JSON list of C-alpha atoms in Angstrom, two decimals:
[
{"chain": "A", "resi": 252, "resn": "MET", "atom": "CA", "xyz": [87.68, 205.15, 216.34]},
{"chain": "A", "resi": 253, "resn": "THR", "atom": "CA", "xyz": [85.98, 208.33, 217.16]},
{"chain": "A", "resi": 254, "resn": "ALA", "atom": "CA", "xyz": [87.55, 211.73, 216.40]},
{"chain": "A", "resi": 255, "resn": "ASP", "atom": "CA", "xyz": [89.53, 213.68, 219.01]},
{"chain": "A", "resi": 256, "resn": "HIS", "atom": "CA", "xyz": [88.31, 216.93, 218.36]},
{"chain": "A", "resi": 257, "resn": "GLY", "atom": "CA", "xyz": [90.75, 219.89, 219.88]},
{"chain": "A", "resi": 258, "resn": "ARG", "atom": "CA", "xyz": [93.75, 217.44, 219.86]},
{"chain": "A", "resi": 259, "resn": "GLU", "atom": "CA", "xyz": [95.78, 219.82, 217.38]},
{"chain": "A", "resi": 260, "resn": "ALA", "atom": "CA", "xyz": [94.76, 222.96, 219.14]},
{"chain": "A", "resi": 261, "resn": "VAL", "atom": "CA", "xyz": [95.77, 221.58, 222.64]},
{"chain": "A", "resi": 262, "resn": "TYR", "atom": "CA", "xyz": [99.09, 220.81, 221.16]},
{"chain": "A", "resi": 263, "resn": "ALA", "atom": "CA", "xyz": [99.29, 224.10, 219.75]},
{"chain": "A", "resi": 264, "resn": "ALA", "atom": "CA", "xyz": [98.25, 225.65, 223.19]},
{"chain": "A", "resi": 265, "resn": "GLU", "atom": "CA", "xyz": [101.01, 223.61, 224.87]},
{"chain": "A", "resi": 266, "resn": "GLU", "atom": "CA", "xyz": [103.57, 224.85, 222.52]},
{"chain": "A", "resi": 267, "resn": "ALA", "atom": "CA", "xyz": [102.55, 228.28, 222.84]},
{"chain": "A", "resi": 268, "resn": "ALA", "atom": "CA", "xyz": [102.62, 228.31, 226.68]},
{"chain": "A", "resi": 269, "resn": "PHE", "atom": "CA", "xyz": [105.69, 225.95, 227.15]},
{"chain": "A", "resi": 270, "resn": "GLY", "atom": "CA", "xyz": [107.81, 225.83, 224.07]},
{"chain": "A", "resi": 271, "resn": "GLY", "atom": "CA", "xyz": [111.35, 226.60, 224.76]},
{"chain": "A", "resi": 272, "resn": "THR", "atom": "CA", "xyz": [110.98, 226.19, 228.61]},
{"chain": "A", "resi": 273, "resn": "SER", "atom": "CA", "xyz": [112.29, 223.44, 230.79]},
{"chain": "A", "resi": 274, "resn": "TYR", "atom": "CA", "xyz": [109.18, 222.20, 231.01]},
{"chain": "A", "resi": 275, "resn": "ASP", "atom": "CA", "xyz": [109.27, 221.02, 227.38]},
{"chain": "A", "resi": 276, "resn": "SER", "atom": "CA", "xyz": [112.89, 219.81, 227.53]},
{"chain": "A", "resi": 277, "resn": "VAL", "atom": "CA", "xyz": [113.80, 216.07, 227.54]},
{"chain": "A", "resi": 278, "resn": "VAL", "atom": "CA", "xyz": [114.79, 214.91, 230.94]},
{"chain": "A", "resi": 279, "resn": "GLU", "atom": "CA", "xyz": [116.31, 211.60, 232.28]},
{"chain": "A", "resi": 280, "resn": "PHE", "atom": "CA", "xyz": [113.43, 209.06, 232.58]},
{"chain": "A", "resi": 281, "resn": "ASP", "atom": "CA", "xyz": [113.92, 208.73, 236.27]},
{"chain": "A", "resi": 282, "resn": "GLU", "atom": "CA", "xyz": [113.06, 212.26, 236.77]},
{"chain": "A", "resi": 283, "resn": "LEU", "atom": "CA", "xyz": [109.58, 211.52, 235.15]},
{"chain": "A", "resi": 284, "resn": "LEU", "atom": "CA", "xyz": [109.17, 208.69, 237.63]},
{"chain": "A", "resi": 285, "resn": "TRP", "atom": "CA", "xyz": [109.88, 211.09, 240.30]},
{"chain": "A", "resi": 286, "resn": "LEU", "atom": "CA", "xyz": [107.36, 213.40, 239.08]},
{"chain": "A", "resi": 287, "resn": "ARG", "atom": "CA", "xyz": [104.91, 210.45, 238.90]},
{"chain": "A", "resi": 288, "resn": "ASN", "atom": "CA", "xyz": [105.81, 209.43, 242.48]},
{"chain": "A", "resi": 289, "resn": "ALA", "atom": "CA", "xyz": [105.25, 212.87, 243.88]},
{"chain": "A", "resi": 290, "resn": "LEU", "atom": "CA", "xyz": [101.83, 213.25, 242.02]},
{"chain": "A", "resi": 291, "resn": "GLN", "atom": "CA", "xyz": [100.40, 210.24, 243.10]},
{"chain": "A", "resi": 292, "resn": "SER", "atom": "CA", "xyz": [101.38, 210.44, 246.60]},
{"chain": "A", "resi": 293, "resn": "SER", "atom": "CA", "xyz": [100.20, 214.01, 247.07]},
{"chain": "A", "resi": 294, "resn": "SER", "atom": "CA", "xyz": [96.98, 214.65, 249.00]},
{"chain": "A", "resi": 295, "resn": "TRP", "atom": "CA", "xyz": [95.32, 215.89, 246.30]},
{"chain": "A", "resi": 296, "resn": "TRP", "atom": "CA", "xyz": [95.63, 213.18, 243.47]},
{"chain": "A", "resi": 297, "resn": "PRO", "atom": "CA", "xyz": [92.44, 211.21, 243.24]},
{"chain": "A", "resi": 298, "resn": "GLU", "atom": "CA", "xyz": [93.25, 208.60, 240.72]},
{"chain": "A", "resi": 299, "resn": "GLY", "atom": "CA", "xyz": [95.58, 206.16, 242.59]},
{"chain": "A", "resi": 300, "resn": "GLN", "atom": "CA", "xyz": [98.95, 204.54, 241.19]},
{"chain": "A", "resi": 301, "resn": "ILE", "atom": "CA", "xyz": [99.97, 204.95, 237.62]},
{"chain": "A", "resi": 302, "resn": "VAL", "atom": "CA", "xyz": [102.49, 202.81, 235.78]},
{"chain": "A", "resi": 303, "resn": "VAL", "atom": "CA", "xyz": [104.74, 204.81, 233.81]},
{"chain": "A", "resi": 304, "resn": "GLU", "atom": "CA", "xyz": [106.89, 203.21, 231.23]},
{"chain": "A", "resi": 305, "resn": "ARG", "atom": "CA", "xyz": [109.21, 203.74, 228.41]},
{"chain": "A", "resi": 306, "resn": "ALA", "atom": "CA", "xyz": [107.20, 203.27, 224.89]},
{"chain": "A", "resi": 307, "resn": "ARG", "atom": "CA", "xyz": [108.92, 201.09, 222.10]},
{"chain": "A", "resi": 308, "resn": "THR", "atom": "CA", "xyz": [112.21, 202.74, 220.96]},
{"chain": "A", "resi": 309, "resn": "ASP", "atom": "CA", "xyz": [110.40, 203.43, 217.44]},
{"chain": "A", "resi": 310, "resn": "ALA", "atom": "CA", "xyz": [107.40, 204.94, 219.05]},
{"chain": "A", "resi": 311, "resn": "VAL", "atom": "CA", "xyz": [106.93, 208.58, 217.97]},
{"chain": "A", "resi": 312, "resn": "SER", "atom": "CA", "xyz": [104.03, 209.58, 220.40]},
{"chain": "A", "resi": 313, "resn": "SER", "atom": "CA", "xyz": [103.22, 208.91, 224.08]},
{"chain": "A", "resi": 314, "resn": "THR", "atom": "CA", "xyz": [99.98, 207.24, 225.19]},
{"chain": "A", "resi": 315, "resn": "THR", "atom": "CA", "xyz": [97.78, 206.71, 228.19]},
{"chain": "A", "resi": 316, "resn": "ARG", "atom": "CA", "xyz": [95.56, 203.59, 228.50]},
{"chain": "A", "resi": 317, "resn": "GLN", "atom": "CA", "xyz": [93.59, 202.01, 231.27]},
{"chain": "A", "resi": 318, "resn": "GLY", "atom": "CA", "xyz": [93.47, 198.20, 231.59]},
{"chain": "A", "resi": 319, "resn": "ASP", "atom": "CA", "xyz": [90.67, 195.88, 232.13]},
{"chain": "A", "resi": 320, "resn": "ASP", "atom": "CA", "xyz": [91.93, 195.69, 235.52]},
{"chain": "A", "resi": 321, "resn": "GLY", "atom": "CA", "xyz": [91.50, 199.60, 235.78]},
{"chain": "A", "resi": 322, "resn": "GLN", "atom": "CA", "xyz": [95.17, 200.36, 236.05]},
{"chain": "A", "resi": 323, "resn": "HIS", "atom": "CA", "xyz": [96.33, 203.46, 234.29]},
{"chain": "A", "resi": 324, "resn": "ARG", "atom": "CA", "xyz": [99.46, 202.93, 232.01]},
{"chain": "A", "resi": 325, "resn": "ILE", "atom": "CA", "xyz": [101.43, 205.79, 230.68]},
{"chain": "A", "resi": 326, "resn": "ARG", "atom": "CA", "xyz": [104.02, 204.91, 227.89]},
{"chain": "A", "resi": 327, "resn": "LEU", "atom": "CA", "xyz": [106.51, 207.78, 227.11]},
{"chain": "A", "resi": 328, "resn": "ALA", "atom": "CA", "xyz": [108.05, 207.94, 223.63]},
{"chain": "A", "resi": 329, "resn": "GLN", "atom": "CA", "xyz": [111.78, 208.65, 223.90]},
{"chain": "A", "resi": 330, "resn": "LEU", "atom": "CA", "xyz": [111.74, 212.21, 222.36]},
{"chain": "A", "resi": 331, "resn": "GLN", "atom": "CA", "xyz": [108.71, 213.10, 224.46]},
{"chain": "A", "resi": 332, "resn": "CYS", "atom": "CA", "xyz": [110.29, 212.26, 227.96]},
{"chain": "A", "resi": 333, "resn": "THR", "atom": "CA", "xyz": [109.63, 215.66, 229.24]},
{"chain": "A", "resi": 334, "resn": "PRO", "atom": "CA", "xyz": [107.74, 217.06, 232.29]},
{"chain": "A", "resi": 335, "resn": "LEU", "atom": "CA", "xyz": [105.12, 218.65, 230.28]},
{"chain": "A", "resi": 336, "resn": "THR", "atom": "CA", "xyz": [104.36, 215.19, 228.20]},
{"chain": "A", "resi": 337, "resn": "PHE", "atom": "CA", "xyz": [104.15, 213.50, 231.61]},
{"chain": "A", "resi": 338, "resn": "ALA", "atom": "CA", "xyz": [101.70, 216.14, 232.90]},
{"chain": "A", "resi": 339, "resn": "HIS", "atom": "CA", "xyz": [99.77, 215.89, 229.59]},
{"chain": "A", "resi": 340, "resn": "GLU", "atom": "CA", "xyz": [99.40, 212.18, 230.02]},
{"chain": "A", "resi": 341, "resn": "ALA", "atom": "CA", "xyz": [98.74, 212.31, 233.62]},
{"chain": "A", "resi": 342, "resn": "ALA", "atom": "CA", "xyz": [95.86, 214.74, 232.71]},
{"chain": "A", "resi": 343, "resn": "HIS", "atom": "CA", "xyz": [94.32, 211.85, 230.48]},
{"chain": "A", "resi": 344, "resn": "VAL", "atom": "CA", "xyz": [94.30, 209.83, 233.78]},
{"chain": "A", "resi": 345, "resn": "LEU", "atom": "CA", "xyz": [92.61, 212.49, 235.81]},
{"chain": "A", "resi": 346, "resn": "ALA", "atom": "CA", "xyz": [90.11, 213.50, 233.02]},
{"chain": "A", "resi": 347, "resn": "GLY", "atom": "CA", "xyz": [89.34, 209.75, 232.16]},
{"chain": "A", "resi": 348, "resn": "VAL", "atom": "CA", "xyz": [91.06, 208.28, 228.91]},
{"chain": "A", "resi": 349, "resn": "THR", "atom": "CA", "xyz": [87.83, 208.58, 226.83]},
{"chain": "A", "resi": 350, "resn": "SER", "atom": "CA", "xyz": [87.87, 212.31, 227.38]},
{"chain": "A", "resi": 351, "resn": "GLY", "atom": "CA", "xyz": [90.10, 212.91, 224.40]},
{"chain": "A", "resi": 352, "resn": "HIS", "atom": "CA", "xyz": [91.49, 216.47, 224.42]},
{"chain": "A", "resi": 353, "resn": "GLY", "atom": "CA", "xyz": [88.22, 218.22, 225.17]},
{"chain": "A", "resi": 354, "resn": "PRO", "atom": "CA", "xyz": [87.05, 220.62, 227.85]},
{"chain": "A", "resi": 355, "resn": "VAL", "atom": "CA", "xyz": [87.36, 218.04, 230.69]},
{"chain": "A", "resi": 356, "resn": "PHE", "atom": "CA", "xyz": [90.91, 217.09, 229.52]},
{"chain": "A", "resi": 357, "resn": "ARG", "atom": "CA", "xyz": [91.83, 220.75, 229.41]},
{"chain": "A", "resi": 358, "resn": "ARG", "atom": "CA", "xyz": [90.69, 221.41, 232.91]},
{"chain": "A", "resi": 359, "resn": "ALA", "atom": "CA", "xyz": [92.70, 218.20, 234.06]},
{"chain": "A", "resi": 360, "resn": "GLU", "atom": "CA", "xyz": [95.82, 219.56, 232.44]},
{"chain": "A", "resi": 361, "resn": "ILE", "atom": "CA", "xyz": [95.50, 223.03, 234.08]},
{"chain": "A", "resi": 362, "resn": "ASP", "atom": "CA", "xyz": [95.14, 221.12, 237.37]},
{"chain": "A", "resi": 363, "resn": "VAL", "atom": "CA", "xyz": [97.88, 218.65, 236.96]},
{"chain": "A", "resi": 364, "resn": "VAL", "atom": "CA", "xyz": [100.27, 221.50, 235.71]},
{"chain": "A", "resi": 365, "resn": "LEU", "atom": "CA", "xyz": [99.18, 223.64, 238.76]},
{"chain": "A", "resi": 366, "resn": "ALA", "atom": "CA", "xyz": [99.95, 220.50, 241.11]},
{"chain": "A", "resi": 367, "resn": "ILE", "atom": "CA", "xyz": [103.28, 219.68, 239.45]},
{"chain": "A", "resi": 368, "resn": "PHE", "atom": "CA", "xyz": [104.68, 222.96, 238.53]},
{"chain": "A", "resi": 369, "resn": "GLY", "atom": "CA", "xyz": [102.79, 225.67, 240.22]},
{"chain": "A", "resi": 370, "resn": "SER", "atom": "CA", "xyz": [100.30, 228.85, 239.67]},
{"chain": "A", "resi": 371, "resn": "GLN", "atom": "CA", "xyz": [102.45, 230.60, 237.07]},
{"chain": "A", "resi": 372, "resn": "PRO", "atom": "CA", "xyz": [102.89, 227.69, 234.44]},
{"chain": "A", "resi": 373, "resn": "ALA", "atom": "CA", "xyz": [98.93, 226.88, 235.06]},
{"chain": "A", "resi": 374, "resn": "THR", "atom": "CA", "xyz": [98.08, 230.34, 234.29]},
{"chain": "A", "resi": 375, "resn": "TRP", "atom": "CA", "xyz": [100.28, 230.18, 231.25]},
{"chain": "A", "resi": 376, "resn": "LEU", "atom": "CA", "xyz": [98.31, 227.17, 229.91]},
{"chain": "A", "resi": 377, "resn": "SER", "atom": "CA", "xyz": [94.85, 228.63, 230.82]},
{"chain": "A", "resi": 378, "resn": "ASP", "atom": "CA", "xyz": [95.64, 231.81, 229.21]},
{"chain": "A", "resi": 379, "resn": "SER", "atom": "CA", "xyz": [97.06, 229.92, 226.09]},
{"chain": "A", "resi": 380, "resn": "PHE", "atom": "CA", "xyz": [93.81, 227.74, 225.88]},
{"chain": "A", "resi": 381, "resn": "ALA", "atom": "CA", "xyz": [91.73, 231.04, 226.25]},
{"chain": "A", "resi": 382, "resn": "SER", "atom": "CA", "xyz": [93.51, 232.61, 223.60]},
{"chain": "A", "resi": 383, "resn": "MET", "atom": "CA", "xyz": [92.87, 229.81, 221.18]},
{"chain": "A", "resi": 384, "resn": "GLY", "atom": "CA", "xyz": [89.12, 229.90, 222.04]},
{"chain": "A", "resi": 385, "resn": "LEU", "atom": "CA", "xyz": [89.38, 226.39, 223.86]},
{"chain": "A", "resi": 386, "resn": "ASP", "atom": "CA", "xyz": [86.72, 225.94, 226.58]},
{"chain": "A", "resi": 387, "resn": "ILE", "atom": "CA", "xyz": [87.65, 224.55, 229.91]},
{"chain": "A", "resi": 388, "resn": "ALA", "atom": "CA", "xyz": [85.10, 222.33, 231.66]},
{"chain": "A", "resi": 389, "resn": "PRO", "atom": "CA", "xyz": [84.07, 222.95, 235.63]},
{"chain": "A", "resi": 390, "resn": "ARG", "atom": "CA", "xyz": [85.99, 220.87, 237.94]},
{"chain": "A", "resi": 391, "resn": "SER", "atom": "CA", "xyz": [84.51, 217.84, 238.99]},
{"chain": "A", "resi": 392, "resn": "TRP", "atom": "CA", "xyz": [87.18, 216.75, 241.30]},
{"chain": "A", "resi": 393, "resn": "ARG", "atom": "CA", "xyz": [88.78, 218.56, 244.27]},
{"chain": "A", "resi": 394, "resn": "GLU", "atom": "CA", "xyz": [90.81, 221.58, 243.51]},
{"chain": "A", "resi": 395, "resn": "PRO", "atom": "CA", "xyz": [94.59, 220.75, 243.72]},
{"chain": "A", "resi": 396, "resn": "SER", "atom": "CA", "xyz": [97.10, 222.30, 245.90]},
{"chain": "A", "resi": 397, "resn": "ALA", "atom": "CA", "xyz": [99.58, 224.37, 244.05]},
{"chain": "A", "resi": 398, "resn": "GLY", "atom": "CA", "xyz": [102.77, 222.98, 243.36]},
{"chain": "A", "resi": 399, "resn": "PRO", "atom": "CA", "xyz": [105.66, 222.99, 242.55]},
{"chain": "A", "resi": 400, "resn": "LEU", "atom": "CA", "xyz": [106.11, 219.45, 244.04]},
{"chain": "A", "resi": 401, "resn": "GLN", "atom": "CA", "xyz": [108.86, 219.40, 246.37]},
{"chain": "A", "resi": 402, "resn": "ARG", "atom": "CA", "xyz": [111.79, 216.84, 246.40]},
{"chain": "A", "resi": 403, "resn": "VAL", "atom": "CA", "xyz": [111.90, 215.11, 249.96]},
{"chain": "A", "resi": 404, "resn": "ILE", "atom": "CA", "xyz": [114.93, 213.51, 251.02]},
{"chain": "A", "resi": 405, "resn": "ASP", "atom": "CA", "xyz": [114.55, 210.21, 253.09]},
{"chain": "A", "resi": 406, "resn": "LEU", "atom": "CA", "xyz": [117.24, 210.54, 255.64]},
{"chain": "A", "resi": 407, "resn": "ALA", "atom": "CA", "xyz": [116.49, 207.19, 257.27]}
]
């Protein structure tokens, strides 16, 4: 297994940007499924469908994997069922699961945060990465529309 350079620094930057906010608070799992549905159905999202599941009850961390069939699967640990953790894991999908937590991942996370939560939270994260000296790669996908994603009520 190769080293994932920058992982701890990314976690620290996320904590500095979002610690104590509603983005980093545990929510009902269905809320995260709503975020997944809204993100993957947005006109910007380039990566198709994502399977989001609860991790085993004893899991202490969340993961993102891509199966042999190309399907992306996010497993969220119970204590990490937060909007920020979902955005972090969705950024792994956008960047490619082999990107680790490097500059491409950091670009992806800023863009996912922008799409889901809006420009101010994306600026918090970008500024936090910059203050920790973490490089951000140029964007290799379309620029996202700024969120926050809106709830649409189906009246039919």
